[in-house]
Every structure is written in structure tokens, then in C-alpha cells.
mmCIF file of C-alpha atoms in Angstrom:
data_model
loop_
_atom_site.group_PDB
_atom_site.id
_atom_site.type_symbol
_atom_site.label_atom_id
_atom_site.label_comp_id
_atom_site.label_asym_id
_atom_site.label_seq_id
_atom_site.Cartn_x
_atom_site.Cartn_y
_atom_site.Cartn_z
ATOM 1 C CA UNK A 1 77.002 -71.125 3.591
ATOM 2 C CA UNK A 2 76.556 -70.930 -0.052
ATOM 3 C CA UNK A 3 77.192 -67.754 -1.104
ATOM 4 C CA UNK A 4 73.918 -67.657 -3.750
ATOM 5 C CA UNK A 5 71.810 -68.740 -0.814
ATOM 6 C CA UNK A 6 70.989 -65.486 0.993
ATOM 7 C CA UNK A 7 67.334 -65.655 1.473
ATOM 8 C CA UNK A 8 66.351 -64.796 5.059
ATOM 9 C CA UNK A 9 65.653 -67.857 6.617
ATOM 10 C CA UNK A 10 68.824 -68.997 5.042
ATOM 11 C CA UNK A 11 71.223 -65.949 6.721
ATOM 12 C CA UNK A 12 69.481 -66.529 10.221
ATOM 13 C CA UNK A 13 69.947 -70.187 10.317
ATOM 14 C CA UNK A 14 73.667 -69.805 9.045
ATOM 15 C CA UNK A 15 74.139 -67.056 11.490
ATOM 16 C CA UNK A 16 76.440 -67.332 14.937
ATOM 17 C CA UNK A 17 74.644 -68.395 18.136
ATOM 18 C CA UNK A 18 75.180 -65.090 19.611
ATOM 19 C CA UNK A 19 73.716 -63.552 16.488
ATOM 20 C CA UNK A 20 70.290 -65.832 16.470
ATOM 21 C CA UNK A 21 70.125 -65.681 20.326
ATOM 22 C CA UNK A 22 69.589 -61.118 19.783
ATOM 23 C CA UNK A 23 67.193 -62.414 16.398
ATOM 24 C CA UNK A 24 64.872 -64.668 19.122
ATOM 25 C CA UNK A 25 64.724 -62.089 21.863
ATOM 26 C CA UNK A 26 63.814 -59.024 19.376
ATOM 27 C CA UNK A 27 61.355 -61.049 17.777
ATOM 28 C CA UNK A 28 60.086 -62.063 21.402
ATOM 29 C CA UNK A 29 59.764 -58.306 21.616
ATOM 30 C CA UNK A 30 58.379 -57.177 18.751
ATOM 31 C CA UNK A 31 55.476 -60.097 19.795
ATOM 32 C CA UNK A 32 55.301 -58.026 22.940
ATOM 33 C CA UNK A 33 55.022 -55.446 21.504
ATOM 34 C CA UNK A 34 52.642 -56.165 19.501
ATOM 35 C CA UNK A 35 50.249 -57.435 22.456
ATOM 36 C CA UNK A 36 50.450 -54.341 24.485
ATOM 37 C CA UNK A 37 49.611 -51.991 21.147
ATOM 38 C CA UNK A 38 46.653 -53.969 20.885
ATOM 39 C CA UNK A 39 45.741 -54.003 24.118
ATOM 40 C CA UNK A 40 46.544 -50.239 24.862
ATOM 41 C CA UNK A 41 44.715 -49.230 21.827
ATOM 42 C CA UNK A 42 41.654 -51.034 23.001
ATOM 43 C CA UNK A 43 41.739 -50.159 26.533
ATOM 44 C CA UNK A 44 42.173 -46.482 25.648
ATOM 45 C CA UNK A 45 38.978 -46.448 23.348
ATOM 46 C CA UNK A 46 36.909 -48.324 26.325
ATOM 47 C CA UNK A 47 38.082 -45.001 28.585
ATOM 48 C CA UNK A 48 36.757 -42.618 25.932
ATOM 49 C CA UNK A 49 33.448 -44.349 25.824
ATOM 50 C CA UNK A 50 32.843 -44.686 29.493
ATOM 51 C CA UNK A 51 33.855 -40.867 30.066
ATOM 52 C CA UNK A 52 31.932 -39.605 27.228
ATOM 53 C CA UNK A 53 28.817 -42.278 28.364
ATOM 54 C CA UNK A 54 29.486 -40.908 32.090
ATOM 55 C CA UNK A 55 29.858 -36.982 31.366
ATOM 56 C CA UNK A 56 26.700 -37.395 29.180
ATOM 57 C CA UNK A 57 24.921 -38.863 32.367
ATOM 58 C CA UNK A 58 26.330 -35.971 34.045
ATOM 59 C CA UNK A 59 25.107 -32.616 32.140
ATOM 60 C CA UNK A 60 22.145 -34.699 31.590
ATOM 61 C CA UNK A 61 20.137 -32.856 34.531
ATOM 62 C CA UNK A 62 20.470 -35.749 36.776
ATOM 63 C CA UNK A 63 20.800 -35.057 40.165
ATOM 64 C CA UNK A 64 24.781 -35.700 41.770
ATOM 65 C CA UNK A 65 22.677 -37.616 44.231
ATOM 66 C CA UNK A 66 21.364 -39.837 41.694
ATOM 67 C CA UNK A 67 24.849 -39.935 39.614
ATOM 68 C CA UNK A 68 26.558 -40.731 42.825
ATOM 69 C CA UNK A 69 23.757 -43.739 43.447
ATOM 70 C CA UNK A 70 24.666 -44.988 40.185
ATOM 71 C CA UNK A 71 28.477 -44.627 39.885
ATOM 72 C CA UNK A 72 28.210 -46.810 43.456
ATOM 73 C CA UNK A 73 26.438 -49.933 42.092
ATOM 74 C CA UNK A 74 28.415 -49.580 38.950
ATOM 75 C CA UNK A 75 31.724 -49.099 40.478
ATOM 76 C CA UNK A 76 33.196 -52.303 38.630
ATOM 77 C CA UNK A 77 32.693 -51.151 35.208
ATOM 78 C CA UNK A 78 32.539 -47.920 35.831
ATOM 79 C CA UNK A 79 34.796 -45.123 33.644
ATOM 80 C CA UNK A 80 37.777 -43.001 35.251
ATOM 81 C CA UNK A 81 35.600 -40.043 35.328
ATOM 82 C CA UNK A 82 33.122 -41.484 37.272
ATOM 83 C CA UNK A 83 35.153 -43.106 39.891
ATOM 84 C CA UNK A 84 36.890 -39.694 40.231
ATOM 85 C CA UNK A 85 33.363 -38.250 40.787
ATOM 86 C CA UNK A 86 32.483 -40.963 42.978
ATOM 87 C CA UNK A 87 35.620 -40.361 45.196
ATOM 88 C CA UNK A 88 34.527 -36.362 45.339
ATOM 89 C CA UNK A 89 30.780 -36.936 46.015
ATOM 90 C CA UNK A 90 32.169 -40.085 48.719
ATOM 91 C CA UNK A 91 34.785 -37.674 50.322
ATOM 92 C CA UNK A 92 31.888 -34.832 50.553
ATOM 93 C CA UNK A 93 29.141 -37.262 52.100
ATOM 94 C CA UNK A 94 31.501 -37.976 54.828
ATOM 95 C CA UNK A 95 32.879 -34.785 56.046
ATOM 96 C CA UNK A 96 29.336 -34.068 56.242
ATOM 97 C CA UNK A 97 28.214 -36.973 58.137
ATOM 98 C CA UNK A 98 31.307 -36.041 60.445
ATOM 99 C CA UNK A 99 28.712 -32.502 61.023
ATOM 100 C CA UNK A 100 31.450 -30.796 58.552
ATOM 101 C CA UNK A 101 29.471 -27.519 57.410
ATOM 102 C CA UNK A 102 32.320 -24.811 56.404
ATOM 103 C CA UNK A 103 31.944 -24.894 52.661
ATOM 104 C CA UNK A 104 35.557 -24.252 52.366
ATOM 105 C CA UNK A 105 36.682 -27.319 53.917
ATOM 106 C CA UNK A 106 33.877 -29.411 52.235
ATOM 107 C CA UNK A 107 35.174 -28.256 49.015
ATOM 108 C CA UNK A 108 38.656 -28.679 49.611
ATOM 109 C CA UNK A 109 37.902 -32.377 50.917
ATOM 110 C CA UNK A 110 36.090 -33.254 47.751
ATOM 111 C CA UNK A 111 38.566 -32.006 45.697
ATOM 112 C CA UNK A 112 41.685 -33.501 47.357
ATOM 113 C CA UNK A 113 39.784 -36.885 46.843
ATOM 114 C CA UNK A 114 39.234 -36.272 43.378
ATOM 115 C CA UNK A 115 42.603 -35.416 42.708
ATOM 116 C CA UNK A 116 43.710 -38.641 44.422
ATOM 117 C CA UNK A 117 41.439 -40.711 42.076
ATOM 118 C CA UNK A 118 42.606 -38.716 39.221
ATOM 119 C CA UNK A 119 46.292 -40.105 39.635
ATOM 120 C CA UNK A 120 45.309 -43.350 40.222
ATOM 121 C CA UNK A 121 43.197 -43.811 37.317
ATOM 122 C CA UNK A 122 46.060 -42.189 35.310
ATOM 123 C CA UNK A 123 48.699 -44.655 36.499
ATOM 124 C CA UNK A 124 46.319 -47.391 35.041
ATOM 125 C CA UNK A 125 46.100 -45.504 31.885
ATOM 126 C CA UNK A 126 49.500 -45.091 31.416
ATOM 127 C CA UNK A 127 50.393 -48.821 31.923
ATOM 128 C CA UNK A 128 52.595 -50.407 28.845
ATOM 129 C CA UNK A 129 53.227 -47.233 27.693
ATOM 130 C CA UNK A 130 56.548 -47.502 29.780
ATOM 131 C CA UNK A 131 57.258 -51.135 27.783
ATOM 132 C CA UNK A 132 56.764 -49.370 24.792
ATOM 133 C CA UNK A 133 58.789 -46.956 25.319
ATOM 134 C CA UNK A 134 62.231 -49.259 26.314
ATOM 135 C CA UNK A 135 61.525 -51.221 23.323
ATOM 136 C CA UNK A 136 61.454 -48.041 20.990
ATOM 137 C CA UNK A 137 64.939 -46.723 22.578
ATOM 138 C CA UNK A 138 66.590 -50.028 22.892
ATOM 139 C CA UNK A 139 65.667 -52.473 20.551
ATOM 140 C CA UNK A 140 67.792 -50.958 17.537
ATOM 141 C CA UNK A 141 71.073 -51.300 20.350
ATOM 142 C CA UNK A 142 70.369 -54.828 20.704
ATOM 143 C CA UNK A 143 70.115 -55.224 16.780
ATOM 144 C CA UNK A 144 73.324 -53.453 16.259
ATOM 145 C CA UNK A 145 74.954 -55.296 18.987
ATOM 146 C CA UNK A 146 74.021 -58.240 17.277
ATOM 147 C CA UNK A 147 75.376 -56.842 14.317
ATOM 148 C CA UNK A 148 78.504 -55.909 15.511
ATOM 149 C CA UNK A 149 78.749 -59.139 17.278
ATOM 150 C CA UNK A 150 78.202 -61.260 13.433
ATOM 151 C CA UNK A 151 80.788 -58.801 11.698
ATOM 152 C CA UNK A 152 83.569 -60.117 13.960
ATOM 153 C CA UNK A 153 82.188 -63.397 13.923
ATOM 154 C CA UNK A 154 82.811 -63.164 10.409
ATOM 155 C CA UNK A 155 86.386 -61.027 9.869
ATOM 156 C CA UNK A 156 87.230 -63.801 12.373
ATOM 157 C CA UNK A 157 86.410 -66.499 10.310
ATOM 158 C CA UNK A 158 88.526 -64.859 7.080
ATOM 159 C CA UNK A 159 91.533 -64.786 8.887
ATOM 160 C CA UNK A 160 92.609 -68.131 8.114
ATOM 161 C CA UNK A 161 91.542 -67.557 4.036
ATOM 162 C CA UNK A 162 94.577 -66.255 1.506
ATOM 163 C CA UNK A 163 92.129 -64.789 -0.896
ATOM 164 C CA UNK A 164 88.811 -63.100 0.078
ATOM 165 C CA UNK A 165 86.547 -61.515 -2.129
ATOM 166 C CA UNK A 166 83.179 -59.971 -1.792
ATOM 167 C CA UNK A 167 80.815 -63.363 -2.572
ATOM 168 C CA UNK A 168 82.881 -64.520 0.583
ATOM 169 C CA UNK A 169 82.631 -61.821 2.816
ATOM 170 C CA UNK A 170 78.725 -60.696 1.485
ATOM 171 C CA UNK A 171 76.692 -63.742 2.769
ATOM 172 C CA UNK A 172 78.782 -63.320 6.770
ATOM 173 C CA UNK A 173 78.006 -59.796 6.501
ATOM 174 C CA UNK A 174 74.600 -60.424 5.133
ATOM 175 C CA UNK A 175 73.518 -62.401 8.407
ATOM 176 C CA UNK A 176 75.240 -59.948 11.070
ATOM 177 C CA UNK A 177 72.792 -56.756 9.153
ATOM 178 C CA UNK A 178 69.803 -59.266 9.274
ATOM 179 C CA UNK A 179 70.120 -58.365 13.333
ATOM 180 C CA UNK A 180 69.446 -54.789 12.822
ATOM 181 C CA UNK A 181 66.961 -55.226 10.886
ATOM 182 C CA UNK A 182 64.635 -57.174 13.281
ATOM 183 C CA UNK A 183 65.605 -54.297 15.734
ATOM 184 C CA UNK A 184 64.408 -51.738 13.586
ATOM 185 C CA UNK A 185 61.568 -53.985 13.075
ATOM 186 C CA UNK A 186 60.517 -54.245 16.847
ATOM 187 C CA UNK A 187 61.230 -50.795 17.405
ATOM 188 C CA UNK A 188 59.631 -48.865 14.536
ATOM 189 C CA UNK A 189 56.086 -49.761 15.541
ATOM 190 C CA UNK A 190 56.301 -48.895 19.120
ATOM 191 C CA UNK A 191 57.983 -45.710 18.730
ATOM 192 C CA UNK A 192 54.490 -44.901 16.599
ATOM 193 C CA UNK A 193 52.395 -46.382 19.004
ATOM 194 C CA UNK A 194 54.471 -44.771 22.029
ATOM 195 C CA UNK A 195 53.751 -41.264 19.974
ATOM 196 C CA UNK A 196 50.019 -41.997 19.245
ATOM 197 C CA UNK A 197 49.353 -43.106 23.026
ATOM 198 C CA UNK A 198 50.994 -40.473 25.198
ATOM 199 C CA UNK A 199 49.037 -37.882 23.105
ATOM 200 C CA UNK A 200 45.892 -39.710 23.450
ATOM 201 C CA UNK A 201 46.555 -39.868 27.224
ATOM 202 C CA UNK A 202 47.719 -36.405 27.883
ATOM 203 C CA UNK A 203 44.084 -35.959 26.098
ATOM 204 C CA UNK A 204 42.551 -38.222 28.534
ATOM 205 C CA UNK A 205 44.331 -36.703 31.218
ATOM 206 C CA UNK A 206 43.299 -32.840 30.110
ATOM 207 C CA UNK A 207 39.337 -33.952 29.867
ATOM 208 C CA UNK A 208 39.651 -35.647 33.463
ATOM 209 C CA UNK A 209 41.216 -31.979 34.901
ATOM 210 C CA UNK A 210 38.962 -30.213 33.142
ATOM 211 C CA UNK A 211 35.871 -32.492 34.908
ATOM 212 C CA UNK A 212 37.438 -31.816 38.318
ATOM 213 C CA UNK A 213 37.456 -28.190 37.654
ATOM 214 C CA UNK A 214 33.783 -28.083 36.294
ATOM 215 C CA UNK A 215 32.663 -30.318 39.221
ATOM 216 C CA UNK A 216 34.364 -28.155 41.587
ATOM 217 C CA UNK A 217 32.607 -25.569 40.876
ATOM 218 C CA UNK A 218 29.378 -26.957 40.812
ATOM 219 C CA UNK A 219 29.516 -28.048 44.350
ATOM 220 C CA UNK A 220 31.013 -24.773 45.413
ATOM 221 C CA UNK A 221 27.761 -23.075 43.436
ATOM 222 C CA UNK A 222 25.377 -25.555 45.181
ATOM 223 C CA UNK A 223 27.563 -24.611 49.063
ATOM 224 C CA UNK A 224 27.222 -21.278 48.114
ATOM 225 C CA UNK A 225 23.563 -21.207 47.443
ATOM 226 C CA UNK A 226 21.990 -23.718 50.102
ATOM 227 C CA UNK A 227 24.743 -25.630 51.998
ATOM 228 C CA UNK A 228 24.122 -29.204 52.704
ATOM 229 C CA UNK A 229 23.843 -32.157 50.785
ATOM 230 C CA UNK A 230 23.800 -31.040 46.576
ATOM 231 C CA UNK A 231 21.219 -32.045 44.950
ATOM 232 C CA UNK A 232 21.554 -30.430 40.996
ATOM 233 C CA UNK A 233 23.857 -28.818 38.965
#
């Protein structure tokens, strides 16, 4: 390689197989990345709006009857919060077409199903963040294997020279450091976007809780008062 020639595309084309095969796969990464940012960032704003949309529905005044009606037909595009709700309100409908009347038991019922929904909906919320989370811990590794791997490839390569100097060493050197640098490159973004997302989900996950608690006690409010099917909160 010419040693004035140490433009980028020039170090990773000069660089050892070894070396370009940890460039490809970090770049394959960072385009992975990428994706499931984009897609993560999108899919969390989509939960916020359904929630907020479905938690507007619900201190509304509408009837749980009528919120339970609608979360049914609109199960498909429905938010987390109101499939949680739908699994409470489902849960409570049967025990009491099973002639369940102990408010206790009704209550616990709804709640257990709620729950239940509640981790499943987080599981689907917290998908990629796991991806992002590998690539932010062990894409800077790879780089500096790569790295490490292009030094030697290098020294190796100076054995057989009786004078070296630093415009011959610089340009091997140049090309093993390129590595790391496409680490850094995959990892910096994701480590962000790993930071950003688990707060916005623990967020997501708090407002869901909260619901379940609020909920709870609405149906426990409407046992209390006139057991049987509830009707308002």
C-alpha cells in the first residue's frame, strides 16, 4: 500500500481478510442496528398513543360494559392497556357466568388475568431491546479484535524488512485501528438508543401498573356497592 494513500476506502481494501471479514459483520450490525432503532422508536410511540387514546375512552364515563364491547371488536389494533383491561373484564365475565359471586375471588380473578396480560404485552415491548443491548457491549470487542488481529498482521509483515520507519509501519497500523472504529461506530448508537428505550419502557410499564391498580379498584368499588356485573366507574 502506498504509504500517502490512507483514505478509508483505501486502508479497508488494503486491509487483511481477517481484518475486512470483522469491518463487514460490524457494518452488518450497525445496519441492524439501525433497523430495530427505527422500528423500536416507532413501535413505542404507537403504544403511547393507543394507551393514552384507550385510558381517555376509559375516564371518559363510558360504561366498562361498553369499553369491554369495544376493546372485543377492536382486539387487533387494540393498545396494551386495553387488552390488559379486556383480559380483567373477560376473566370477571366468566367467573361470573360460572355463578362466581364472592367479590373477593371475582377480584382476585380479574386481577390475576390482568397481570398475565400485563407481562405479555411487556415481553412484546421489550423486543430488540435485548439486540441492542449485545451490540452496545460487544461490538467494540469485535472491533478491537479486529484490531489486534491487523497489528500482528502487520509486525508480521516487518519482520522480513532491515529498516522500518513510521511511513512503513503508519498505513498497516492505520487499517488494523480502522476496525475499532466501525465498532465504536455500531455500538455508540445503540448504547443511546438501549438508554432512551428501557426508560421509555420502564415508563410504559409504570402507567400499565398503575391502570391495573386504578381498575382494581374500581371493580372492587362497583362489588362493594351492588355486586354483579359493573356497569360505571
Amino acid at each position: 500500500m502506498n504509504s500517502q494513500d490512507m483514505s478509508i476506502l483505501s486502508l479497508v481494501l488494503h486491509a487483511s481478510w481477517v481484518v475486512q471479514l470483522v469491518m463487514l459483520l460490524l457494518l452488518g450490525v450497525s445496519v441492524a442496528s439501525w433497523a430495530a432503532i427505527f422500528r423500536k422508536l416507532f413501535a413505542l410511540k404507537r403504544v403511547k398513543n393507543l394507551n393514552e387514546e384507550f385510558e381517555r375512552d376509559f375516564w371518559s364515563g363510558t360504561s366498562l360494559n361498553d369499553l369491554y364491547a369495544s376493546a372485543a371488536q377492536n382486539a387487533k389494533n387494540a393498545g396494551p392497556m386495553e387488552r390488559i383491561f379486556a383480559s380483567g373484564m373477560r376473566e370477571y365475565q366468566k367467573l361470573r357466568e360460572r355463578r362466581i359471586t364472592d367479590p373477593g375471588t371475582l377480584l382476585d380473578g380479574a386481577r390475576r388475568a390482568m397481570r398475565a396480560s400485563f407481562q405479555r404485552e411487556m415481553d412484546v415491548v421489550e423486543s430488540s431491546l435485548s439486540f441492542l443491548g449485545s451490540v452496545a457491549s460487544v461490538s467494540p470487542y469485535v472491533g478491537l479484535f479486529g484490531t489486534v488481529w491487523g497489528i500482528m498482521h502487520a509486525f508480521t509483515g516487518f519482520a522480513g524488512m532491515e529498516q522500518v520507519t513510521l511511513a512503513t509501519v503508519a498505513p498497516g497500523i492505520a487499517e488494523a485501528l480502522v476496525a475499532t472504529a466501525i465498532g465504536l461506530f455500531a455500538a455508540i448508537p445503540a448504547v443511546i438508543a438501549y438508554n432512551r428505550f428501557a426508560r421509555d419502557i420502564d415508563r410504559v410499564a409504570t402507567h400499565q401498573e398503575t391502570f391495573i391498580e386504578e381498575f382494581s379498584n374500581i371493580l372492587q368499588r362497583n362489588l362493594g356497592a351492588h355486586p354483579g356485573s359493573p356497569s360505571g366507574h
